[in-house]
């Protein structure tokens, strides 16, 4: 046993002695050549249970950083098991190397990953958004296909969930939509009153309130209210169903989640939102009327007479036409975000928030596009 | 309906959830997919059910490729760990749902639906709960309703994803016996996922042991328990003691590195050495657990514990107590060489 050709670690001991003393003997060249088998052995090594271990390293014939690292790692692992380790007989030049390894490894641990540069982050964001956009488009496409298929065979439509959704996101939203539109009409008339009075053009309050409400404000206001009210509810409902595996259950029973969950919501909202917009128109004009009669001496009769001349049918329709589009945006965004919920419950909250922010954003964007298009068409 | 799985792979990014799975399931069999959590069992089940898509490989039902078939076209019943009952429907409506949503041509009429649902509710012994809502039921009842719902569409294959995972021990025991009886009645090809080895051994016709996305062993419960193919199976199914060849060469009879696996109930204890391979040990702890007595001993000099199980009768014949010096010898063991890197957690 003078010159060992391979690196070895042997556990020797005398279990019969009254105070069990084990020693671990390391022999051979602990260098990068041939240390592989030793490393594998150490991974499954069963160590003696004694708390004090002596590592006899006097027979190590050569040591490089690989060997020193392995030795250091083994000692560290044993120390973490609560053992006291002493290394005996290591040649002085080897212990210098071992110490060097020990000091270096302590610093090298748990460095945070390098921060990404600005360009890197912008690129990643953009790439992620692209993927997101495609997913959203795919979702909208799937919904459109399901919608077309059911429109071709209307007898297969599920009327009960549609009616249920009409009730919850249409009828039940009337009080808040009406109240807010009324207040909006009041505010516009109030703001306009001062200016108009200065020029003695009191009667033009009708044009102001009528056009502002019918063309822009009531479709937009209604859509925003519904996005906050129903869009979030869609996301939360579908998200919860996803977590409780109800969506999977639907699929195995034989119902596509699009058919049962997305389509009724979308159809109901497409029907409900234009109606709600008309209701909001009425409430807003009424608010303007109240303000006009109290501040500008424009009586209800005069107001209503003037309204027919001031607001053309096309202005009214311009407002109403937008509503179904907003409805589709809100329903699709809400449902899509619901399906994005992953396994954790906190993601329901997150996706619900995202759905509201996104649908309001897209609704306003679509409104701007509508304005441009109507401008082209001279409507 | 028989199921054939050939070279199936599924990965999530770099993580391999299923690594080249090959499996043949016979018609009418009750199969348990057994393994630690997060090792691909549920992925496999979802792929069979059509809820997930494999990256490569073949899936055949009765010899027919079903890869292109949607979940609803595969005609499987799926039971989920958290029941997944529809909360806004009564128990009756939940079970009837699968029938009501069928295309008009295949849809049974209202009287037939009523008859079928009550028949199924009787089968799961919960007919009296038909008008309740899921929130008003206990966990065990909900899971039985979920099973009735899965059976309502008359599936060819029944898939159960840790069906008893969320239930307490007593209910779980009762339900798995009931599931076994139900399967004996209906003979639907069934696959259930579990991480509970006792459950798998008790209920299944065959057990498929999975680890890290691979199948470790397929066999009857008896085979897997008595004749484990790999160290992993040995450790995962039942308790086991490890003896290393370096210290216990008299048993392993191996020159190289090897580990002998011995079940706690396969060890003999005696006051005198049985033969020259007997190991002198000291009794450290004696604990009676129901019908068995668990004895922990330590070999002289080393602090390693060896676990031994004795029947109460055996123990009563030769009682032991802490501090006794005795000799042990394995009646039966299995040697695995450690040259092959084993996938056991560090003992």
XYZ file of C-alpha atoms in Angstrom:
726
model
C 0.000 0.000 0.000
C 2.817 2.417 -0.741
C 1.650 4.133 -3.881
C -2.085 4.114 -4.498
C -2.955 4.782 -8.102
C -6.520 5.855 -7.525
C -8.085 8.306 -5.146
C -9.809 6.522 -2.309
C -11.618 7.227 0.891
C -11.786 4.371 3.355
C -13.599 4.230 6.621
C -11.707 2.258 9.196
C -12.673 1.688 12.702
C -12.660 -0.643 15.553
C -16.230 -1.150 16.620
C -15.134 -3.499 19.356
C -13.082 -0.955 21.223
C -14.845 0.587 24.222
C -14.794 4.108 22.842
C -15.606 3.689 19.187
C -13.143 5.736 17.239
C -13.407 5.820 13.502
C -10.905 7.223 11.205
C -11.421 8.097 7.612
C -8.365 7.448 5.528
C -7.835 9.257 2.265
C -5.275 7.812 -0.091
C -3.982 8.200 -3.605
C -3.839 11.158 -5.942
C -6.872 13.392 -5.413
C -6.646 15.046 -8.767
C -8.985 15.726 -11.611
C -8.030 12.444 -13.271
C -9.956 9.601 -11.748
C -11.741 11.508 -9.035
C -15.111 10.835 -10.661
C -15.701 7.419 -9.082
C -14.723 8.786 -5.700
C -17.220 11.594 -6.007
C -19.954 9.102 -6.840
C -18.960 6.994 -3.879
C -19.105 10.004 -1.561
C -22.596 10.868 -2.724
C -23.994 7.651 -1.322
C -21.457 7.232 1.448
C -22.827 5.982 4.734
C -20.906 7.635 7.510
C -20.298 6.229 10.965
C -22.601 7.662 13.572
C -19.856 8.859 15.892
C -19.734 12.615 16.324
C -15.976 12.928 16.218
C -14.282 11.950 13.007
C -10.661 12.102 12.146
C -9.725 12.302 8.517
C -6.284 10.885 7.966
C -4.983 12.625 4.885
C -1.336 11.662 5.186
C -1.564 9.230 2.275
C -2.845 11.720 -0.237
C -0.104 11.670 -2.819
C -1.270 14.556 -4.943
C -3.942 17.209 -4.605
C -5.287 19.704 -7.085
C -8.167 22.153 -6.818
C -10.685 19.493 -7.839
C -9.542 17.174 -5.098
C -9.301 19.972 -2.577
C -12.820 21.093 -3.461
C -14.179 17.567 -3.023
C -12.450 17.205 0.324
C -13.672 20.598 1.439
C -17.226 19.855 0.332
C -17.255 16.517 2.132
C -15.995 18.104 5.340
C -18.602 20.868 5.085
C -21.393 18.348 4.524
C -20.282 16.321 7.540
C -20.065 19.422 9.691
C -23.612 20.269 8.753
C -24.638 16.859 10.062
C -23.265 17.991 13.412
C -19.990 16.144 13.384
C -16.617 17.398 14.524
C -14.038 16.871 11.845
C -10.290 16.971 12.180
C -7.969 16.577 9.252
C -4.671 14.964 10.168
C -1.426 14.607 8.314
C -2.237 16.718 5.287
C 0.997 17.931 3.739
C 1.597 21.645 4.371
C 1.460 22.580 0.698
C -1.845 20.739 0.377
C -3.357 22.455 3.381
C -2.520 25.813 1.826
C -4.551 24.774 -1.218
C -7.397 23.501 0.958
C -7.480 26.776 2.887
C -7.485 28.702 -0.356
C -10.492 26.700 -1.574
C -12.261 27.197 1.728
C -11.858 30.991 1.646
C -12.872 31.264 -1.977
C -15.988 29.118 -1.839
C -17.473 31.045 1.042
C -17.672 34.158 -1.110
C -18.796 32.485 -4.282
C -22.108 31.355 -2.849
C -25.567 32.796 -3.611
C -24.633 35.605 -5.937
C -27.740 37.218 -7.340
C -28.162 36.779 -11.075
C -26.762 39.700 -13.075
C -29.241 42.454 -13.739
C -30.618 42.598 -17.227
C -29.810 45.696 -19.232
C -32.442 48.179 -20.367
C -32.463 46.931 -23.941
C -32.626 43.368 -22.725
C -35.640 44.125 -20.574
C -37.432 46.085 -23.295
C -36.833 43.233 -25.721
C -38.106 40.625 -23.314
C -41.197 42.663 -22.464
C -41.967 43.246 -26.121
C -41.523 39.574 -26.909
C -43.806 38.552 -24.049
C -46.428 41.069 -25.108
C -46.309 39.720 -28.646
C -46.987 36.221 -27.408
C -49.757 37.572 -25.232
C -51.317 39.387 -28.163
C -51.301 36.230 -30.267
C -52.904 34.250 -27.451
C -55.600 36.869 -27.097
C -56.225 36.847 -30.838
C -56.436 33.064 -30.815
C -58.950 33.268 -28.013
C -61.040 35.852 -29.857
C -60.861 33.711 -32.981
C -62.061 30.640 -31.144
C -64.922 32.621 -29.641
C -65.828 33.940 -33.101
C -65.912 30.428 -34.546
C -68.115 29.187 -31.716
C -70.341 32.236 -32.162
C -70.726 31.673 -35.902
C -71.448 28.006 -35.403
C -74.202 28.724 -32.917
C -75.656 31.537 -35.036
C -75.972 29.081 -37.898
C -77.813 26.707 -35.641
C -79.671 28.991 -33.225
C -81.681 26.122 -31.771
C -78.502 24.869 -30.147
C -77.944 28.131 -28.290
C -78.153 27.882 -24.535
C -80.831 30.425 -23.727
C -80.888 29.925 -19.995
C -77.355 31.122 -19.317
C -77.883 33.962 -21.798
C -80.997 35.121 -19.967
C -79.242 34.700 -16.660
C -76.376 36.889 -17.868
C -78.804 39.459 -19.258
C -80.285 39.672 -15.807
C -76.995 39.976 -13.912
C -75.004 42.202 -16.227
C -77.883 44.072 -17.847
C -80.914 44.578 -15.652
C -79.014 44.662 -12.404
C -76.606 47.267 -13.763
C -79.418 49.724 -14.548
C -79.544 51.652 -11.271
C -75.842 52.485 -11.202
C -75.665 53.253 -14.915
C -78.724 55.484 -14.694
C -77.503 57.352 -11.649
C -74.020 57.972 -13.009
C -75.320 59.114 -16.395
C -77.790 61.438 -14.734
C -74.946 62.970 -12.721
C -72.824 63.225 -15.844
C -75.631 65.126 -17.604
C -75.904 67.453 -14.609
C -72.162 68.089 -14.588
C -71.961 68.878 -18.292
C -74.923 71.249 -18.152
C -73.488 72.881 -15.051
C -70.093 73.426 -16.693
C -71.666 74.733 -19.874
C -74.186 76.971 -18.144
C -71.763 79.753 -17.216
C -70.236 80.011 -20.655
C -73.538 79.918 -22.515
C -75.167 82.460 -20.206
C -72.357 84.916 -20.924
C -73.304 84.877 -24.612
C -77.009 84.601 -23.993
C -77.016 81.331 -25.830
C -78.923 79.464 -23.133
C -80.807 77.269 -25.566
C -77.607 75.732 -26.874
C -77.314 73.775 -23.633
C -79.501 71.265 -25.428
C -76.932 70.778 -28.193
C -74.136 70.528 -25.676
C -75.736 67.946 -23.434
C -77.431 66.034 -26.246
C -74.407 65.604 -28.477
C -71.905 65.001 -25.701
C -74.044 62.392 -24.008
C -75.393 60.576 -27.045
C -72.275 60.492 -29.166
C -69.518 59.976 -26.623
C -70.187 59.956 -22.967
C -72.953 57.536 -22.332
C -71.545 54.677 -24.483
C -68.137 55.151 -22.904
C -69.409 55.592 -19.368
C -71.660 52.563 -19.625
C -68.853 50.448 -21.042
C -66.496 51.470 -18.242
C -69.091 50.722 -15.569
C -69.805 47.324 -17.113
C -66.100 46.531 -17.477
C -65.641 47.146 -13.776
C -68.819 45.385 -12.818
C -69.226 42.421 -15.178
C -65.827 42.014 -16.835
C -64.207 41.475 -13.460
C -66.973 39.096 -12.426
C -66.410 37.015 -15.583
C -62.680 36.801 -14.896
C -63.240 35.834 -11.267
C -65.910 33.256 -12.068
C -63.939 31.505 -14.795
C -60.719 31.751 -12.797
C -62.307 30.096 -9.786
C -63.795 27.382 -11.943
C -60.377 26.770 -13.397
C -58.798 26.332 -9.981
C -61.489 23.967 -8.761
C -60.994 21.951 -11.991
C -64.606 22.582 -12.997
C -63.420 23.684 -16.452
C -61.663 20.331 -16.889
C -64.755 18.593 -15.602
C -66.844 20.386 -18.228
C -64.477 19.293 -20.950
C -64.590 15.644 -19.941
C -68.362 15.721 -19.657
C -68.383 16.943 -23.226
C -69.004 20.671 -23.109
C -66.547 23.153 -24.517
C -65.912 25.922 -22.003
C -66.324 28.417 -24.835
C -69.834 27.265 -25.545
C -70.991 27.201 -21.970
C -69.065 30.050 -20.405
C -67.848 32.533 -22.996
C -70.602 32.556 -25.589
C -73.586 33.223 -23.301
C -71.700 36.022 -21.559
C -70.667 37.610 -24.814
C -74.108 37.359 -26.428
C -75.851 38.629 -23.331
C -73.520 41.595 -23.072
C -73.828 42.393 -26.779
C -77.587 42.584 -26.289
C -77.477 44.344 -22.943
C -74.882 47.041 -23.523
C -76.713 48.916 -26.357
C -79.891 48.841 -24.286
C -78.048 50.114 -21.263
C -76.535 52.834 -23.432
C -79.999 54.008 -24.499
C -81.009 54.018 -20.877
C -77.892 56.024 -20.026
C -78.729 58.464 -22.863
C -82.144 59.067 -21.386
C -80.830 59.478 -17.847
C -78.028 61.805 -18.975
C -80.370 64.031 -20.979
C -82.736 64.122 -18.056
C -79.854 65.275 -15.842
C -79.032 67.989 -18.359
C -82.692 69.012 -18.504
C -82.934 69.361 -14.743
C -79.853 71.542 -14.711
C -80.990 73.589 -17.692
C -84.356 74.401 -16.175
C -82.938 75.390 -12.817
C -79.911 77.418 -13.968
C -80.677 78.583 -17.508
C -84.457 78.918 -17.497
C -84.776 76.416 -20.294
C -87.953 74.545 -19.448
C -88.476 70.857 -20.125
C -90.810 71.627 -23.043
C -88.355 73.936 -24.743
C -85.516 71.515 -24.088
C -87.306 68.583 -25.648
C -88.472 70.644 -28.627
C -84.940 71.775 -29.310
C -83.504 68.265 -28.799
C -85.101 66.918 -31.968
C -83.422 69.642 -34.069
C -80.084 69.649 -32.268
C -79.399 65.931 -32.296
C -79.755 64.046 -35.533
C -80.630 60.388 -35.701
C -77.123 59.621 -36.923
C -75.621 61.110 -33.746
C -77.776 58.821 -31.666
C -76.848 55.817 -33.798
C -73.150 56.661 -33.695
C -73.310 56.195 -29.949
C -75.367 53.014 -30.078
C -73.264 51.331 -32.761
C -70.214 51.440 -30.535
C -71.898 49.612 -27.681
C -71.901 46.046 -29.116
C -68.225 46.400 -29.979
C -67.425 47.534 -26.446
C -69.504 44.647 -25.145
C -67.523 42.101 -27.126
C -64.250 43.641 -25.934
C -65.301 43.534 -22.291
C -66.651 39.999 -22.421
C -63.662 38.621 -24.305
C -61.078 40.329 -22.097
C -62.809 39.238 -18.904
C -63.187 35.630 -20.021
C -59.685 35.481 -21.457
C -58.154 36.699 -18.217
C -60.241 34.155 -16.337
C -58.733 31.358 -18.412
C -55.257 32.736 -17.720
C -55.607 31.947 -14.010
C -52.996 29.423 -12.955
C -53.178 27.038 -10.038
C -52.828 29.525 -7.212
C -55.753 31.374 -5.675
C -53.972 34.727 -5.628
C -53.810 34.670 -9.400
C -57.614 34.999 -9.487
C -57.297 38.413 -7.889
C -54.454 39.400 -10.136
C -56.176 38.388 -13.370
C -59.400 40.073 -12.273
C -57.553 43.347 -11.818
C -55.781 42.906 -15.127
C -59.087 42.231 -16.872
C -60.616 45.501 -15.656
C -57.589 47.621 -16.526
C -57.242 46.014 -19.916
C -60.852 46.146 -20.940
C -61.125 49.836 -19.999
C -57.925 50.522 -21.894
C -59.076 48.697 -25.004
C -62.553 50.248 -24.828
C -61.119 53.776 -24.815
C -58.720 52.827 -27.602
C -61.615 51.489 -29.654
C -63.577 54.660 -28.945
C -60.723 56.746 -30.322
C -60.632 54.590 -33.448
C -64.383 55.024 -33.839
C -63.975 58.795 -33.671
C -61.423 58.728 -36.461
C -63.543 56.456 -38.620
C -66.715 58.531 -38.094
C -64.750 61.642 -38.900
C -63.738 60.148 -42.232
C -67.293 59.178 -42.935
C -68.488 62.674 -41.997
C -70.962 61.310 -39.531
C -61.591 -0.764 -23.478
C -57.873 -1.446 -23.574
C -55.330 1.362 -23.583
C -51.909 1.251 -25.200
C -49.308 3.904 -24.552
C -46.199 3.953 -26.725
C -43.097 6.095 -26.235
C -45.057 8.919 -24.704
C -43.133 12.090 -23.835
C -44.251 15.292 -22.193
C -42.060 18.137 -21.107
C -42.662 21.548 -19.646
C -39.713 23.597 -20.852
C -36.616 21.711 -19.809
C -38.498 19.680 -17.213
C -39.443 16.196 -18.340
C -42.768 15.273 -16.820
C -43.065 12.041 -18.806
C -40.030 10.310 -20.198
C -40.706 7.654 -22.794
C -43.672 5.930 -21.194
C -44.751 2.529 -22.492
C -47.744 0.889 -20.908
C -50.406 -1.620 -21.805
C -53.668 -1.565 -19.895
C -56.124 -4.376 -20.417
C -59.830 -3.959 -20.769
C -61.641 -3.939 -17.443
C -58.528 -3.543 -15.359
C -58.159 -1.303 -12.323
C -54.715 0.267 -12.482
C -52.991 2.419 -9.895
C -50.385 4.983 -10.923
C -48.252 5.211 -7.826
C -45.388 7.576 -7.121
C -44.257 10.607 -5.155
C -46.051 13.896 -5.766
C -45.107 15.852 -8.844
C -43.532 12.965 -10.743
C -45.723 12.823 -13.811
C -48.650 10.674 -12.733
C -51.297 13.340 -13.135
C -49.788 14.467 -16.448
C -50.148 10.959 -17.778
C -53.737 10.757 -16.598
C -54.622 14.111 -18.146
C -53.085 13.080 -21.450
C -55.105 9.873 -21.458
C -58.215 11.903 -20.674
C -57.511 14.378 -23.471
C -57.091 17.367 -21.159
C -53.408 17.689 -22.061
C -51.427 16.947 -25.178
C -48.254 14.866 -25.235
C -45.172 16.171 -27.022
C -44.610 12.883 -28.782
C -45.696 9.279 -28.639
C -48.819 7.289 -29.296
C -51.985 6.734 -27.355
C -54.342 4.000 -28.525
C -57.763 3.038 -27.214
C -58.662 -0.457 -28.315
C -55.991 -0.199 -30.999
C -57.305 3.107 -32.356
C -55.199 6.250 -32.281
C -57.079 8.863 -30.239
C -54.509 11.617 -30.293
C -56.647 13.851 -32.479
C -59.753 13.238 -30.442
C -61.022 15.893 -28.103
C -61.739 15.098 -24.448
C -65.437 14.839 -25.194
C -64.912 12.412 -28.050
C -62.839 10.008 -25.999
C -65.748 9.065 -23.782
C -63.853 9.029 -20.529
C -65.096 9.741 -17.040
C -62.796 11.930 -14.974
C -62.869 12.286 -11.197
C -60.831 15.155 -9.804
C -58.993 15.466 -6.525
C -61.047 18.443 -5.409
C -64.321 16.991 -6.751
C -64.923 19.849 -9.224
C -68.676 19.666 -8.742
C -70.655 22.497 -10.297
C -71.479 24.654 -7.306
C -74.606 26.296 -8.598
C -76.302 22.989 -9.446
C -77.988 20.493 -7.175
C -76.557 17.015 -6.820
C -79.199 15.750 -9.240
C -78.339 18.415 -11.838
C -74.640 17.736 -11.442
C -75.086 14.077 -12.293
C -77.618 14.825 -15.020
C -75.444 17.491 -16.610
C -73.441 15.142 -18.781
C -76.674 13.713 -20.219
C -78.405 17.053 -20.741
C -75.573 18.537 -22.787
C -75.477 15.675 -25.273
C -76.458 16.491 -28.855
C -80.195 16.201 -29.338
C -80.042 12.910 -31.203
C -78.204 11.107 -28.430
C -79.892 12.904 -25.561
C -82.215 10.715 -23.519
C -85.628 12.144 -22.685
C -86.394 13.705 -19.333
C -87.901 10.543 -17.817
C -84.916 8.502 -18.900
C -82.502 11.085 -17.484
C -84.377 10.997 -14.201
C -84.242 7.216 -14.081
C -80.540 7.078 -14.919
C -79.540 9.737 -12.391
C -81.434 8.050 -9.584
C -79.932 4.733 -10.571
C -76.441 6.237 -10.322
C -77.198 7.995 -7.066
C -78.385 4.686 -5.692
C -75.197 3.087 -6.910
C -73.142 5.569 -4.899
C -75.685 5.204 -2.075
C -76.556 8.874 -1.940
C -79.977 9.060 -3.553
C -81.356 10.884 -0.532
C -79.093 13.846 -1.210
C -80.378 14.536 -4.740
C -81.819 17.980 -3.918
C -78.854 19.314 -1.971
C -76.114 21.572 -3.270
C -72.469 20.428 -3.254
C -71.553 22.902 -0.498
C -73.957 21.065 1.826
C -72.183 17.714 1.489
C -69.180 16.218 3.245
C -65.963 15.530 1.349
C -66.617 11.811 1.019
C -70.138 12.427 -0.252
C -68.936 14.999 -2.770
C -66.366 12.600 -4.135
C -69.014 9.908 -4.559
C -71.248 12.386 -6.388
C -68.296 13.300 -8.588
C -67.911 9.616 -9.363
C -71.604 9.308 -10.192
C -71.296 12.301 -12.504
C -68.320 10.714 -14.238
C -70.236 7.478 -14.685
C -73.379 9.167 -16.000
C -72.093 9.433 -19.569
C -71.373 5.683 -19.544
C -67.649 6.123 -20.133
C -65.429 3.430 -21.562
C -62.616 4.511 -19.304
C -62.713 5.938 -15.813
C -59.842 8.179 -14.712
C -59.434 9.177 -11.080
C -56.894 11.810 -10.059
C -55.982 11.252 -6.404
C -59.663 10.699 -5.715
C -59.244 10.255 -1.982
C -56.365 12.672 -1.486
C -58.398 15.360 0.242
C -60.289 13.053 2.601
C -59.458 11.978 6.127
C -57.966 8.555 6.814
C -61.144 6.813 7.968
C -63.295 7.963 5.053
C -60.475 7.219 2.651
C -60.255 3.633 3.798
C -63.972 3.128 3.509
C -64.160 4.742 0.069
C -61.372 2.733 -1.455
C -62.989 -0.540 -0.466
C -66.191 0.770 -1.911
C -64.398 1.768 -5.124
C -63.000 -1.741 -5.418
C -66.474 -3.286 -5.020
C -67.898 -0.799 -7.501
C -65.251 -1.720 -10.027
C -65.987 -5.402 -9.546
C -69.604 -4.617 -10.356
C -69.067 -2.391 -13.388
C -65.767 -3.598 -14.876
C -64.882 -0.289 -16.476
C -61.220 0.094 -17.361
C -60.064 2.408 -14.589
C -56.860 4.243 -13.814
C -56.353 6.037 -10.563
C -53.476 8.188 -9.448
C -52.250 8.027 -5.884
C -49.178 8.678 -3.809
C -50.441 6.405 -1.050
C -48.843 2.980 -1.458
C -51.328 1.323 0.874
C -54.189 2.585 -1.251
C -52.564 1.353 -4.456
C -51.778 -2.076 -3.069
C -55.228 -2.539 -1.599
C -57.368 -1.423 -4.503
C -55.562 -2.016 -7.788
C -55.304 -5.077 -10.013
C -51.934 -3.836 -11.141
C -49.697 -1.100 -9.841
C -47.564 1.152 -12.025
C -44.797 2.701 -9.933
C -43.578 5.987 -11.383
C -40.664 8.194 -10.488
C -39.269 11.250 -12.243
C -41.465 10.779 -15.272
C -40.437 7.164 -15.811
C -42.091 3.869 -15.031
C -40.045 1.996 -12.447
C -42.120 -1.137 -12.324
C -45.446 -2.559 -13.426
C -46.902 -5.516 -11.585
C -49.581 -6.875 -9.328
C -49.557 -5.421 -5.813
C -47.992 -8.604 -4.575
C -45.221 -8.542 -7.167
C -44.301 -4.934 -6.527
C -44.182 -5.486 -2.818
C -42.415 -8.826 -2.728
C -40.206 -8.366 -5.737
C -39.320 -4.740 -6.296
C -37.426 -4.159 -9.511
C -35.437 -1.143 -8.417
C -34.155 0.367 -5.180
C -36.678 3.161 -5.612
C -39.606 0.752 -5.598
C -38.156 -0.995 -2.572
C -37.998 2.232 -0.626
C -41.242 3.709 -1.824
C -43.398 0.672 -1.136
C -43.136 -0.283 2.485
C -40.429 0.399 5.035
C -36.947 -0.869 4.478
C -33.561 -1.177 6.196
C -30.357 -0.598 4.277
C -27.183 -2.549 4.885
C -24.028 -1.546 3.125
C -21.691 -4.167 1.758
C -18.693 -2.465 3.284
C -19.979 -3.085 6.767
C -22.259 -6.040 6.308
C -20.388 -8.107 3.755
C -21.428 -11.315 5.481
C -24.954 -10.712 4.179
C -24.491 -8.983 0.892
C -21.744 -11.432 -0.143
C -20.556 -8.889 -2.646
C -17.088 -7.680 -3.242
C -18.022 -4.407 -4.829
C -20.201 -1.699 -3.446
C -23.710 -2.886 -2.854
C -26.630 -2.188 -0.605
C -28.870 -4.876 0.822
C -32.527 -3.954 1.351
C -34.326 -5.773 4.124
C -37.959 -5.317 5.113
C -38.525 -4.728 8.833
C -40.629 -7.885 9.106
C -37.978 -10.013 7.389
C -35.540 -9.825 10.278
C -35.190 -12.534 12.920
C -34.361 -11.627 16.473
C -32.853 -14.125 18.833
C -31.051 -14.079 22.166
C -28.294 -16.347 20.850
C -26.461 -16.039 17.521
C -28.423 -17.912 14.831
C -25.259 -18.596 12.818
C -21.956 -16.926 12.129
C -23.549 -14.143 10.100
C -25.714 -12.896 12.936
C -25.218 -9.277 13.901
C -25.005 -8.384 17.587
C -27.265 -5.434 18.359
C -28.732 -3.592 21.274
C -32.451 -2.915 21.582
C -33.044 0.836 21.757
C -36.766 1.267 21.564
C -39.836 -0.943 21.652
C -43.160 0.454 20.474
C -46.420 -1.404 20.067
C -48.434 -0.054 17.143
C -51.727 -1.870 16.892
C -51.180 -5.412 15.787
C -47.433 -5.109 15.291
C -44.585 -4.283 17.595
C -41.856 -2.088 16.193
C -38.407 -2.633 17.634
C -35.548 -0.304 16.917
C -32.095 -1.737 17.425
C -28.613 -0.391 16.892
C -25.569 -2.385 15.940
C -22.918 -2.274 18.634
C -20.651 0.659 18.176
C -22.530 2.405 15.408
C -25.423 4.706 15.973
C -27.355 3.450 12.960
C -30.841 2.274 13.728
C -32.355 -0.826 12.260
C -36.115 -1.130 12.282
C -37.711 -4.510 12.952
C -41.376 -5.406 12.989
C -42.689 -8.345 14.925
C -46.188 -9.652 15.200
C -47.654 -9.231 18.629
C -47.683 -12.990 19.193
C -44.010 -13.314 18.334
C -43.202 -10.442 20.587
C -45.243 -11.820 23.471
C -43.444 -15.169 23.173
C -40.049 -13.512 23.631
C -40.545 -10.065 25.080
C -37.793 -7.499 24.607
C -37.068 -4.259 26.323
C -34.652 -1.385 25.872
C -31.026 -2.265 26.532
C -31.320 -5.997 25.731
C -28.415 -7.439 23.769
C -29.711 -9.648 20.968
C -28.691 -10.982 17.568
C -30.403 -10.271 14.294
C -30.331 -11.922 10.918
C -32.309 -11.169 7.802
C -34.544 -13.952 6.541
C -34.849 -12.394 3.166
C -33.179 -9.513 1.420
C -32.378 -8.037 -1.927
C -29.009 -6.691 -3.029
C -28.630 -3.771 -5.404
C -25.210 -2.721 -6.583
C -24.524 0.919 -6.018
C -22.343 1.293 -9.084
C -25.502 2.355 -10.813
C -26.421 5.668 -9.320
C -29.510 5.068 -7.317
C -32.257 7.632 -7.088
C -32.953 7.206 -3.457
C -33.183 10.152 -1.203
C -30.110 10.153 1.065
C -30.949 7.802 3.878
